[in-house]
PDB file of C-alpha atoms in Angstrom:
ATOM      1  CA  UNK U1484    -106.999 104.751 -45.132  1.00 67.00           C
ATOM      2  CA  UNK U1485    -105.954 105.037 -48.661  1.00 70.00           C
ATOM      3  CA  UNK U1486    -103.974 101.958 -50.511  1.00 72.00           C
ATOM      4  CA  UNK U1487    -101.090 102.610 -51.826  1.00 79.00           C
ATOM      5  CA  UNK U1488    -100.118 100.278 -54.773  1.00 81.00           C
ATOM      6  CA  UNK U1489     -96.133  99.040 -55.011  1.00 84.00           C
ATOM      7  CA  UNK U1490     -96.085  99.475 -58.734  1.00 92.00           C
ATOM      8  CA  UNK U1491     -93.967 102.282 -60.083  1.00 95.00           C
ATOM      9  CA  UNK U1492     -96.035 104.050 -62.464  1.00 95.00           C
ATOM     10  CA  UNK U1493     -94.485 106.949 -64.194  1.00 97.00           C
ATOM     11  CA  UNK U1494     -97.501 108.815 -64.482  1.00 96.00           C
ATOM     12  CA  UNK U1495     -98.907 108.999 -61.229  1.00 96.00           C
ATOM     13  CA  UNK U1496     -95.512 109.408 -60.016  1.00 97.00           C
ATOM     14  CA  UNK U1497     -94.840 112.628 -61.448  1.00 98.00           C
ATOM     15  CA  UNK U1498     -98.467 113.851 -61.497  1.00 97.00           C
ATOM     16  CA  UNK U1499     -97.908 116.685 -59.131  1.00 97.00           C
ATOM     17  CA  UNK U1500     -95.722 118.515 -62.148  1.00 98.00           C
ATOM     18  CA  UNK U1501     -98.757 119.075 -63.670  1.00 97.00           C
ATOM     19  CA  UNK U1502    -100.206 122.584 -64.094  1.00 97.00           C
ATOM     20  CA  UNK U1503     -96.680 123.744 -64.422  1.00 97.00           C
ATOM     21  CA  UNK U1504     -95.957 121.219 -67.134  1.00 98.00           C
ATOM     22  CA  UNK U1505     -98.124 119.865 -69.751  1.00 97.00           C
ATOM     23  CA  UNK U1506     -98.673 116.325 -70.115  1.00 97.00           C
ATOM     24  CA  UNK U1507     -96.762 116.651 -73.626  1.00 98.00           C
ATOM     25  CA  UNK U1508     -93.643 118.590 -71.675  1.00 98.00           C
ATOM     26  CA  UNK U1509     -93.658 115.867 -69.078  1.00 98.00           C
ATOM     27  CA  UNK U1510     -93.301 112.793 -71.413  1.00 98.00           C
ATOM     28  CA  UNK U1511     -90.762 115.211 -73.154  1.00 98.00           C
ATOM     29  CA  UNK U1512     -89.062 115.235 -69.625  1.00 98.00           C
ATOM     30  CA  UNK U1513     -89.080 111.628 -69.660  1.00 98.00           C
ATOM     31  CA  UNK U1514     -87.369 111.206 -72.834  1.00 98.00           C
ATOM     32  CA  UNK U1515     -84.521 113.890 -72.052  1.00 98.00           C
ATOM     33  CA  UNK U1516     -80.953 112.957 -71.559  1.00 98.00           C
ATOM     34  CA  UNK U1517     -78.845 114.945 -68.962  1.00 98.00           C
ATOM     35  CA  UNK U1518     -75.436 114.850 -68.531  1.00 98.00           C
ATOM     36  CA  UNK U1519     -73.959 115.898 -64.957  1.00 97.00           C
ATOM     37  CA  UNK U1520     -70.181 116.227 -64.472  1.00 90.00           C
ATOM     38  CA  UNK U1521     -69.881 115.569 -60.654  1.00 92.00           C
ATOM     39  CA  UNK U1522     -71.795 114.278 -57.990  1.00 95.00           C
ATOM     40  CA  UNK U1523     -70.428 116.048 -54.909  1.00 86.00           C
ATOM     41  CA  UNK U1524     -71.570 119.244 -53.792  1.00 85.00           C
ATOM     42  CA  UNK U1525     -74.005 120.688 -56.693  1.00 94.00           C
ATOM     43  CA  UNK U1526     -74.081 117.643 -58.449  1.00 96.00           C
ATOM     44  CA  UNK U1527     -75.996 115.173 -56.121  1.00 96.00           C
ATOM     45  CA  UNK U1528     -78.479 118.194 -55.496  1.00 97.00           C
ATOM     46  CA  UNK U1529     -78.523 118.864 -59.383  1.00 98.00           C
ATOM     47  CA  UNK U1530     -79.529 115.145 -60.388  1.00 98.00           C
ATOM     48  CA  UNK U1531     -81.983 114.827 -57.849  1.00 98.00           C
ATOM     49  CA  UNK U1532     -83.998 117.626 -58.250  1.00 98.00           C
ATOM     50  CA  UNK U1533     -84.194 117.080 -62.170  1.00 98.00           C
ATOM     51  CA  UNK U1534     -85.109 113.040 -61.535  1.00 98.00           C
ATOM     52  CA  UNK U1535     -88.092 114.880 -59.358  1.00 98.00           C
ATOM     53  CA  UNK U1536     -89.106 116.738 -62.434  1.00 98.00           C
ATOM     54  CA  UNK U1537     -89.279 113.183 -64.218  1.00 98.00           C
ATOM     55  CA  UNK U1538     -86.350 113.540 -66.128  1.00 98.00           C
ATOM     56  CA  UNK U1539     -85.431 109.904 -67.085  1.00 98.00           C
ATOM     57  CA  UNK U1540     -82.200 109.582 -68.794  1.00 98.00           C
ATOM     58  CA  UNK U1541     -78.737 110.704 -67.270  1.00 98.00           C
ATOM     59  CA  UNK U1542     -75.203 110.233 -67.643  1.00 98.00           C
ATOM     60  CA  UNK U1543     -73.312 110.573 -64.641  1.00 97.00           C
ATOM     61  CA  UNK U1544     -70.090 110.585 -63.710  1.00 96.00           C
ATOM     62  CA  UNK U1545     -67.775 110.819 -60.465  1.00 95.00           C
ATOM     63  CA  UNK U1546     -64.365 109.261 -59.230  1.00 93.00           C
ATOM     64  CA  UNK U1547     -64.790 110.253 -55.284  1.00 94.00           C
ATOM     65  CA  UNK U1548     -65.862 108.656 -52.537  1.00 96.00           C
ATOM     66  CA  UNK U1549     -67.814 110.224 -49.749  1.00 96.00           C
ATOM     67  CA  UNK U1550     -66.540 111.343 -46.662  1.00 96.00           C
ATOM     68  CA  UNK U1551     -66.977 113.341 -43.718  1.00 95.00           C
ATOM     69  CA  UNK U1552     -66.137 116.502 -44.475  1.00 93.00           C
ATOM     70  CA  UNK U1553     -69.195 116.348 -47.571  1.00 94.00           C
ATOM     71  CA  UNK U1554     -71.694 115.715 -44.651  1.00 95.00           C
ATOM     72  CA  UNK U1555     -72.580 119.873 -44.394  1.00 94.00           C
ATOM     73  CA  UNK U1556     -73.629 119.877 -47.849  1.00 94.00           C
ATOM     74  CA  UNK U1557     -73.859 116.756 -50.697  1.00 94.00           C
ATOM     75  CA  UNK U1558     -77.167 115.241 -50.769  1.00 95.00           C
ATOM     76  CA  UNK U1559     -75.525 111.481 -50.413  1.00 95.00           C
ATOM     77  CA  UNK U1560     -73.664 112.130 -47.652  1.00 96.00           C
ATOM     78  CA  UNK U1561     -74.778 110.591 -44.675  1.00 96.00           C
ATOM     79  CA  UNK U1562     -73.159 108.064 -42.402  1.00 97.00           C
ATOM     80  CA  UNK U1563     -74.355 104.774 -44.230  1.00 97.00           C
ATOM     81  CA  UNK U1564     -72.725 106.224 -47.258  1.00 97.00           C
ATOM     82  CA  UNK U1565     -69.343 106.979 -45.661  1.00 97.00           C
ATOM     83  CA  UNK U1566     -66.712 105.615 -47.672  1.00 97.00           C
ATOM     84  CA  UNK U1567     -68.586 104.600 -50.549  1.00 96.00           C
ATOM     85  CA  UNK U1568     -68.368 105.955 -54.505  1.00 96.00           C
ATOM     86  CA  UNK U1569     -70.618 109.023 -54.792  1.00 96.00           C
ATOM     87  CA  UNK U1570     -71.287 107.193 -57.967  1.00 97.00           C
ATOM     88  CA  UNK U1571     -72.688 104.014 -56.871  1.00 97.00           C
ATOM     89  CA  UNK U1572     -74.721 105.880 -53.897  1.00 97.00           C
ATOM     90  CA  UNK U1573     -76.555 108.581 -55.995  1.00 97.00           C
ATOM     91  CA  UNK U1574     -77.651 106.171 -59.149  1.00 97.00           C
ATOM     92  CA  UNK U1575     -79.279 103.938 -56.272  1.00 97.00           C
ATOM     93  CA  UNK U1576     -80.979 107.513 -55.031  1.00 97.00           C
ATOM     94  CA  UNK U1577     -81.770 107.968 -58.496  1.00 98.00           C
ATOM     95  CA  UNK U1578     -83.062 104.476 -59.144  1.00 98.00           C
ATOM     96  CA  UNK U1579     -85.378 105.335 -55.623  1.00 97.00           C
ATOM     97  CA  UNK U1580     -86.637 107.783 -57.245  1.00 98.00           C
ATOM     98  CA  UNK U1581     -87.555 106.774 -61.020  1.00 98.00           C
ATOM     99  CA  UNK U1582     -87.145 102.993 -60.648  1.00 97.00           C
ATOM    100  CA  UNK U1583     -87.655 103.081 -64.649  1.00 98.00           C
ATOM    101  CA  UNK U1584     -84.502 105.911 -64.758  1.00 98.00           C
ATOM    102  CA  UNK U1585     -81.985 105.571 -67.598  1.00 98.00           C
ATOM    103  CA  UNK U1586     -78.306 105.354 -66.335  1.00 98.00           C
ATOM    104  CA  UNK U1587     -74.958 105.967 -68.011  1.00 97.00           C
ATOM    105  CA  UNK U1588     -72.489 105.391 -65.898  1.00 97.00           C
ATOM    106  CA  UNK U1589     -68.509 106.898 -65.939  1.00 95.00           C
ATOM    107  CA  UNK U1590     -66.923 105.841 -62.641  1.00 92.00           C
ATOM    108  CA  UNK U1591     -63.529 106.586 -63.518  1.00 89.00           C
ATOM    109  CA  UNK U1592     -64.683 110.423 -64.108  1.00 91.00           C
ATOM    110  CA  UNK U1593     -64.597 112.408 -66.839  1.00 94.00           C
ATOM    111  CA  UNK U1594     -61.597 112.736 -69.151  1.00 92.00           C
ATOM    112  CA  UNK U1595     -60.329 113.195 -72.758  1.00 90.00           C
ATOM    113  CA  UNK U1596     -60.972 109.068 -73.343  1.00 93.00           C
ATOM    114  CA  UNK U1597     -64.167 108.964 -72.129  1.00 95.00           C
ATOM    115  CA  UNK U1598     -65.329 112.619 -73.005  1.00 97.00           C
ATOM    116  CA  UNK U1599     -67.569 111.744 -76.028  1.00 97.00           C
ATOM    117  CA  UNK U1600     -69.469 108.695 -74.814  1.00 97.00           C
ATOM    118  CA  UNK U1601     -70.072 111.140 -71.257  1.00 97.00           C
ATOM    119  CA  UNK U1602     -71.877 113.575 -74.134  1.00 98.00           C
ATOM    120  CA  UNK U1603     -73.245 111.253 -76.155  1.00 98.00           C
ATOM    121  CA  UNK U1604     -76.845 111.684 -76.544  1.00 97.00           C
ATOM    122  CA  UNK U1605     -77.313 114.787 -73.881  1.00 98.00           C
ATOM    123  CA  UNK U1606     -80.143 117.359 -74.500  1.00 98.00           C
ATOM    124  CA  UNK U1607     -77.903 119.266 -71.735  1.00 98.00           C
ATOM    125  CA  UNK U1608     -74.741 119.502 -69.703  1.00 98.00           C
ATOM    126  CA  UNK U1609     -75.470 120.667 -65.885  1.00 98.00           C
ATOM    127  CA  UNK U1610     -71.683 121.546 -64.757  1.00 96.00           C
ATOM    128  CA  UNK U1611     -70.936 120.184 -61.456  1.00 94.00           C
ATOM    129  CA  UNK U1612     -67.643 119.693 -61.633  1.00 93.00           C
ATOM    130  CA  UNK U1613     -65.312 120.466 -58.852  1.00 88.00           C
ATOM    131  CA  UNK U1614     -64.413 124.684 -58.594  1.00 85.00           C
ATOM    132  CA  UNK U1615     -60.902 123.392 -58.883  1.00 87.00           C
ATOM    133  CA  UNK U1616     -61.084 121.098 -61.820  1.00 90.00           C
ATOM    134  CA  UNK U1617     -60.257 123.507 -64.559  1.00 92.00           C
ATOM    135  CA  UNK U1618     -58.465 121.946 -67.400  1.00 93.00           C
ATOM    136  CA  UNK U1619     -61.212 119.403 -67.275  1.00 95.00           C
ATOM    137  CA  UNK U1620     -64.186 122.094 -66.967  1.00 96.00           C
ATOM    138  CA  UNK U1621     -62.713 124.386 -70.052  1.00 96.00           C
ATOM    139  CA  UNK U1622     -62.182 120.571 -72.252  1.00 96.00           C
ATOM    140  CA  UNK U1623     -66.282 119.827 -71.269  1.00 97.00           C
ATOM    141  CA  UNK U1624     -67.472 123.335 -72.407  1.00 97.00           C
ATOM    142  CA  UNK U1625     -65.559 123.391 -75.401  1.00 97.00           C
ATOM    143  CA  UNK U1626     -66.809 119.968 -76.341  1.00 97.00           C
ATOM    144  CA  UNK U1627     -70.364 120.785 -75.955  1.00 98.00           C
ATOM    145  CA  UNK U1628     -69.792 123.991 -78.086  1.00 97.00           C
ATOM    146  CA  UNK U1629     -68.568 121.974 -80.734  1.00 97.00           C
ATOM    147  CA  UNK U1630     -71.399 119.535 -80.180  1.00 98.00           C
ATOM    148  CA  UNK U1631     -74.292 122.082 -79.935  1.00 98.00           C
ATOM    149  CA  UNK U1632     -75.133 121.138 -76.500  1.00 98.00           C
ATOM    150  CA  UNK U1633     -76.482 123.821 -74.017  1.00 98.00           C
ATOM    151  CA  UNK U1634     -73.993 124.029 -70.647  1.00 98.00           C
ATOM    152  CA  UNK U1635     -74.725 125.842 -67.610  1.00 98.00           C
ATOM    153  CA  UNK U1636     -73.579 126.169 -64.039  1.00 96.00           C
ATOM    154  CA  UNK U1637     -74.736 127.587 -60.914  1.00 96.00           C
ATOM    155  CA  UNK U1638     -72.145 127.776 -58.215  1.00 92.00           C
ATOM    156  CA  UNK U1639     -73.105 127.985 -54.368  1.00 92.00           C
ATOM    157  CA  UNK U1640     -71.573 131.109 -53.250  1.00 91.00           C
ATOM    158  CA  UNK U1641     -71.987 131.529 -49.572  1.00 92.00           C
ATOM    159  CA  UNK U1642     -75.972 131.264 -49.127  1.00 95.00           C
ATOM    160  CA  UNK U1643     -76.644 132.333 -52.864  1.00 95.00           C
ATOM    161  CA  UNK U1644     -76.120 131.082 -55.652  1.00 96.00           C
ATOM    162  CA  UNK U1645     -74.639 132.627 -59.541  1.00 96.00           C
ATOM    163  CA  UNK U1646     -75.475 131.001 -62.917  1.00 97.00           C
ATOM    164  CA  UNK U1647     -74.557 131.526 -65.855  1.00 97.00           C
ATOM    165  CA  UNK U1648     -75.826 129.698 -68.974  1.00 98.00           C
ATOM    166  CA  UNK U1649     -73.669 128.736 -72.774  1.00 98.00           C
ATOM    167  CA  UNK U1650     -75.489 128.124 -75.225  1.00 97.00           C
ATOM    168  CA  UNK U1651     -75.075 127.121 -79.244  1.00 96.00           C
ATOM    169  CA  UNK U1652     -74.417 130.874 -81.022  1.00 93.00           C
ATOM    170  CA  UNK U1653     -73.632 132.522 -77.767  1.00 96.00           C
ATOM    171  CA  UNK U1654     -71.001 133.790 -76.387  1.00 97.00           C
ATOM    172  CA  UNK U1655     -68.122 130.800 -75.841  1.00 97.00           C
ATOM    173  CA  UNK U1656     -66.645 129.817 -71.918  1.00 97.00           C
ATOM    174  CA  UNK U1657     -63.172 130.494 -72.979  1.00 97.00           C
ATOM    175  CA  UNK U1658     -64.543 134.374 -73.993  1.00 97.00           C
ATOM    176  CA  UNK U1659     -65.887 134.894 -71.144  1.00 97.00           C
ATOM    177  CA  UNK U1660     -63.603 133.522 -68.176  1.00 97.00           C
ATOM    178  CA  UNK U1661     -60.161 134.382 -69.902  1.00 95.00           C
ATOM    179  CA  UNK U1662     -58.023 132.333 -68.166  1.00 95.00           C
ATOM    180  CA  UNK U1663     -55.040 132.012 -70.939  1.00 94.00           C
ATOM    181  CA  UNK U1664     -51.748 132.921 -69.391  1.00 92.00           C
ATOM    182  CA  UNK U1665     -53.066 133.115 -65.511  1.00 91.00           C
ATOM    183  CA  UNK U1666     -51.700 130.664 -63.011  1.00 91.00           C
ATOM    184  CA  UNK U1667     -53.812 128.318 -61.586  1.00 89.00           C
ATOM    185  CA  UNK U1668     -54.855 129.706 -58.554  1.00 88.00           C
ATOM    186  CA  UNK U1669     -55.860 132.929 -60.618  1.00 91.00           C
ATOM    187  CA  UNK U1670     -57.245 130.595 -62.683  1.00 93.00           C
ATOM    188  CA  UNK U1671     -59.918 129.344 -60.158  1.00 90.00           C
ATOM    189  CA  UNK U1672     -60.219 133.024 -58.542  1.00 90.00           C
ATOM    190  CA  UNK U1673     -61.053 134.242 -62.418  1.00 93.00           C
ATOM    191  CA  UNK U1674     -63.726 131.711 -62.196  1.00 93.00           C
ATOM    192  CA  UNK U1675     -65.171 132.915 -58.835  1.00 91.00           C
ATOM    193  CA  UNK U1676     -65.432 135.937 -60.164  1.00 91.00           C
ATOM    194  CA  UNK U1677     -66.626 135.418 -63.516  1.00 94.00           C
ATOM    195  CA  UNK U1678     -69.172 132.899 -62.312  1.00 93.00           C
ATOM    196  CA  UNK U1679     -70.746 135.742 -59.576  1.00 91.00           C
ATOM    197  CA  UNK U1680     -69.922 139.035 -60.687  1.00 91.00           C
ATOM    198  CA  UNK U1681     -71.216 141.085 -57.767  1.00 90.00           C
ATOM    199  CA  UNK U1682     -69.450 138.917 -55.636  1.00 86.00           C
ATOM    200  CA  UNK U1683     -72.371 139.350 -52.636  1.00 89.00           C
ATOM    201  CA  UNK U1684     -70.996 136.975 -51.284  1.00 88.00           C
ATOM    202  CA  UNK U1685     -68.037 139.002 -49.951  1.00 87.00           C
ATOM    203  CA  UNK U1686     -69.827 141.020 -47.741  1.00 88.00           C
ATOM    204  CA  UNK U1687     -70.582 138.552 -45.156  1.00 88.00           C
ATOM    205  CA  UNK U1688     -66.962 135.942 -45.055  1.00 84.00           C
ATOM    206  CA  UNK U1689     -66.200 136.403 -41.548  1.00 81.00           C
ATOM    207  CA  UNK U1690     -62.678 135.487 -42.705  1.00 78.00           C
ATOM    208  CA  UNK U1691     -60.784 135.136 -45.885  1.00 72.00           C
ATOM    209  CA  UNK U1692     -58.136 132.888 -44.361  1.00 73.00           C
ATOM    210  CA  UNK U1693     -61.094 129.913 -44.794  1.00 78.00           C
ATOM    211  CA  UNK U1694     -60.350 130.460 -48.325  1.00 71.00           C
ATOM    212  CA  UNK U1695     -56.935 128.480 -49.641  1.00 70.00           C
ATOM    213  CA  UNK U1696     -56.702 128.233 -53.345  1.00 62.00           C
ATOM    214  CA  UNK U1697     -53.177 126.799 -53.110  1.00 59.00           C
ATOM    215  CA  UNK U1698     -54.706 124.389 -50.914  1.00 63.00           C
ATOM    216  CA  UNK U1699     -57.882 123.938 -52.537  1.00 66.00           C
ATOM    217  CA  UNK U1700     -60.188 124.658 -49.749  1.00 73.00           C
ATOM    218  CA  UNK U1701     -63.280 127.030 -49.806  1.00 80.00           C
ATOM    219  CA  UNK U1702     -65.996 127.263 -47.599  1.00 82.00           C
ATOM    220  CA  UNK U1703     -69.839 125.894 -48.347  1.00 87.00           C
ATOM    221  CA  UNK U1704     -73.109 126.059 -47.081  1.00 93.00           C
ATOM    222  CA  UNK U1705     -75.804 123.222 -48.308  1.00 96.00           C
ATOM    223  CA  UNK U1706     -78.078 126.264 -48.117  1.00 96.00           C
ATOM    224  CA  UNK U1707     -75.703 127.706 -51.614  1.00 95.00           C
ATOM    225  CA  UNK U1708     -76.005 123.799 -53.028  1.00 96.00           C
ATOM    226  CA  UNK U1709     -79.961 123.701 -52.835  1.00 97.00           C
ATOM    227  CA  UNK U1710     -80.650 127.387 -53.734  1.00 97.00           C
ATOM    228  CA  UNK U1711     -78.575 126.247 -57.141  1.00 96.00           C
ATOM    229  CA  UNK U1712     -80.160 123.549 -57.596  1.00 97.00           C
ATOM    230  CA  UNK U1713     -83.037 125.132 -57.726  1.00 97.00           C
ATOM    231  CA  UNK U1714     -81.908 127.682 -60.087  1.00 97.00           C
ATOM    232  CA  UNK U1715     -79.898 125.523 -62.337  1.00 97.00           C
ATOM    233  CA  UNK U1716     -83.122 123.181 -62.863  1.00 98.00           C
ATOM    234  CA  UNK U1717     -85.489 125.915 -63.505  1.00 98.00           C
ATOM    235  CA  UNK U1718     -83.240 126.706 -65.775  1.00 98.00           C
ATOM    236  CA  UNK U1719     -82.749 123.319 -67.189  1.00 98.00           C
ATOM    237  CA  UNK U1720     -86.283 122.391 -67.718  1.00 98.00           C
ATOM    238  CA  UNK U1721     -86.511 125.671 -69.586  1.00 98.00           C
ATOM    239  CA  UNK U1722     -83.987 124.356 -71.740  1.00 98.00           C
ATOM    240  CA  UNK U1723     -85.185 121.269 -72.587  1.00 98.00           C
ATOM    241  CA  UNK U1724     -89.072 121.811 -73.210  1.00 98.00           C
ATOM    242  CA  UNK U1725     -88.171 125.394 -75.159  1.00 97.00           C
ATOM    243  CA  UNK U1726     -89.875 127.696 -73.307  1.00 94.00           C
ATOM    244  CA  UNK U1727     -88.905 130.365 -71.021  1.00 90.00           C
ATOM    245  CA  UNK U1728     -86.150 132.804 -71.500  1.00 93.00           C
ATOM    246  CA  UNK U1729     -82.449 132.090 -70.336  1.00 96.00           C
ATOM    247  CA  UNK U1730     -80.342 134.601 -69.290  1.00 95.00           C
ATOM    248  CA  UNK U1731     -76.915 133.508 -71.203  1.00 97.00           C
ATOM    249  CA  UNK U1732     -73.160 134.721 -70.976  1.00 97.00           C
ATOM    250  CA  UNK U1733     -72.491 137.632 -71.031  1.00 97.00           C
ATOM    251  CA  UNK U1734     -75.470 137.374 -68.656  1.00 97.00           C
ATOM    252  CA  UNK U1735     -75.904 136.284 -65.434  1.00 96.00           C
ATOM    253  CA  UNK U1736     -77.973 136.279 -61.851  1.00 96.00           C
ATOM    254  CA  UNK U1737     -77.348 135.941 -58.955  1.00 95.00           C
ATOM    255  CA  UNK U1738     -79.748 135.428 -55.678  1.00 96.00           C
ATOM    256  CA  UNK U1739     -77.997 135.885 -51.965  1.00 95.00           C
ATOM    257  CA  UNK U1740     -80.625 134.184 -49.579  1.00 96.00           C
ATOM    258  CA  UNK U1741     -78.625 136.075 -46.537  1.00 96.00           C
ATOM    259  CA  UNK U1742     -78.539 139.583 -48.198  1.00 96.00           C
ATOM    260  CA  UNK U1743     -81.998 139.472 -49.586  1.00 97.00           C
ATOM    261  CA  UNK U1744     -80.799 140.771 -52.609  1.00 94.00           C
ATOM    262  CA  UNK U1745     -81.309 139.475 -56.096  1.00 95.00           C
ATOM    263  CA  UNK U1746     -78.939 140.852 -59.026  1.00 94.00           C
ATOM    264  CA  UNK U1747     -78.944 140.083 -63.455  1.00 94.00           C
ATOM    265  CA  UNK U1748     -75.763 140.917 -64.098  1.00 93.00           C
ATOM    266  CA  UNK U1749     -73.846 141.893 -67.533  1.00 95.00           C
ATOM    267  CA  UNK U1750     -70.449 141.892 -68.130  1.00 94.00           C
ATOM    268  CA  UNK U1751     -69.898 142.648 -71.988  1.00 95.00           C
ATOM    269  CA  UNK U1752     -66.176 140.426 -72.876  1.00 94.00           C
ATOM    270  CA  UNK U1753     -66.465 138.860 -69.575  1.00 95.00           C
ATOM    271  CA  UNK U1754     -63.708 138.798 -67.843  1.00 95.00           C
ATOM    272  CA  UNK U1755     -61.906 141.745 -69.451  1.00 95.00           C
ATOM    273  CA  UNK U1756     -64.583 143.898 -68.478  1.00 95.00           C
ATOM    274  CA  UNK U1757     -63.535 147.321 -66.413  1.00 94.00           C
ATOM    275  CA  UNK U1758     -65.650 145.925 -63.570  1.00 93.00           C
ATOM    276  CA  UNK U1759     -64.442 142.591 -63.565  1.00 93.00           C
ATOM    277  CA  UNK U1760     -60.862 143.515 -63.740  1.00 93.00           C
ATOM    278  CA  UNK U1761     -61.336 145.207 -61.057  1.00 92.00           C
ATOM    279  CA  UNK U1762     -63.060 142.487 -58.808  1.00 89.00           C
ATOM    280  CA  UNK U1763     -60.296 140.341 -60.159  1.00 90.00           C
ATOM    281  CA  UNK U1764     -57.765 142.864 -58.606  1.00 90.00           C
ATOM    282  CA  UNK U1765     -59.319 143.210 -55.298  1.00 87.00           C
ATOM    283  CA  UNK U1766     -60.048 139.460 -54.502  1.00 83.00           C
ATOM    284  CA  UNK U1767     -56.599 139.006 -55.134  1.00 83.00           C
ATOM    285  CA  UNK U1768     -55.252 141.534 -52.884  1.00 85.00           C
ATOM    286  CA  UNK U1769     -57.582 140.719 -49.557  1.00 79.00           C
ATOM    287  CA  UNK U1770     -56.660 136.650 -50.347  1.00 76.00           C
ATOM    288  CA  UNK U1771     -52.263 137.691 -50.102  1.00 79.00           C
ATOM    289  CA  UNK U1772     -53.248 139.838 -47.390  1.00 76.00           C
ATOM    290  CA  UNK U1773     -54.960 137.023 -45.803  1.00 71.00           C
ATOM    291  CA  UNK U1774     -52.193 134.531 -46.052  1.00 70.00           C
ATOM    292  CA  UNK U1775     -49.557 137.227 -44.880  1.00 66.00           C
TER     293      UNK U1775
END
């Protein structure tokens, strides 16, 4: 029977990243600084699966506290964690993980006071912010702009998942989601729609009257959370050691487990695009004709 020593040792720890990182890529991985907005649904999945890949600096961030209805998807929820911050539970996962892992810590969430020590530092912003926090989301992207910072997001939709990449040069959040002069809840469905284009999803709702944007209520799958995760990461890593193309806005993809369909998507000015108008439009219509 083997021993198995109790020392942490970075190295050996990670070891099994090797072949599809270099030794160089994974120290790089070490040394990288991610910031992730959220630790419910994507988030939790997000942070995990990049402390995995030996990433070893984050700054997190969360004001929630767990509770039973998170139990179908977040990756702290479980019934020892009921009740507790999301915060406090994930840096201890974390902490499992990478005992050595670098922690910045915003339990009050993110917000215009704190927004610059949350970015300070980050190679990368993974958004994982709730679908309904806008006004925050839009103040995070444009800050990173300004900063130089690559942002992305992958959204569960359904049992698929959508991502869609900013990065310095490209084309801004604000461009592409247009949400000047919408009200809220068209707001958040802009953002559906923007974030997953084809919308697969659609196809297989048994019901629209799950979805309530008024009430902010929309149904999950963990099997969405964990297929972004792994998409946003793959992504991130890319990011972080420069190598690998990354599909950015305008650009997008999106993978539907359930349909066995994969689709890059490009919608040229975003969310004034013919075809995304027109999404827009009919997402709107089966939603009133749900609540009526």
């Amino acid at each position: 029977m083997a021993v198995i020593s109790d020392t942490f040792d970075y190295r050996e720890a990670f070891s099994r990243n090797l072949g599809w990182f270099s030794e160089a890529e994974q120290q790089r991985l070490r040394s990288c600084r991610v910031a992730v907005g959220g630790l419910g649904g994507v988030g939790g999945s997000h942070a995990i699966t990049l402390a995995r890949l030996g990433v070893g600096q984050f700054t997190l961030s969360d004001l929630d506290v767990f509770d039973w209805p998170n139990m179908n998807r977040q990756a702290g929820a479980f019934a020892s964690t009921i009740g507790q911050p999301k915060l406090d539970a994930m840096a201890r996962t974390l902490q499992d993980i990478n005992p050595e892992v670098q922690l910045r810590q915003l339990p009050g969430g993110i917000n215009e006071g704190n927004l610059e020590e949350f970015l300070a530092g980050a190679d990368l912003y993974v958004d994982s912010l709730d679908i309904f926090a806008l006004p925050l989301r839009r103040q995070v992207f444009a800050r990173c702009r300004a900063l130089g910072i690559p942002a992305i997001t992958a959204a569960p939709m359904g049992m698929g998942t959508a991502f869609l990449a900013f990065l310095p040069g490209g084309m801004s959040f604000e461009d592409y989601f247009c949400l000047d002069g919408h009200s809220f809840e068209d707001q958040v469905l802009k953002f559906i729609v923007g974030v997953s284009p084809s919308m697969q999803q659609r196809h297989y709702l048994l019901t629209a009257r799950t979805v309530d944007l008024f009430e902010k209520k929309v149904p999950s799958t963990a099997i969405g959370i964990e297929l972004a995760a792994g998409v946003a990461c793959a992504n991130a890593v890319k990011l972080l050691l420069g190598r690998g193309d990354v599909l950015s806005a305008p650009r997008g993809l999106h993978f539907d487990a359930y349909r066995n369909n994969f689709t890059s998507t490009w919608r040229p000015f975003g969310n004034r695009h013919p075809l995304q108008r027109l999404m827009f439009w009919a997402m709107q219509r089966r939603l009133r004709q749900a609540r009526a």
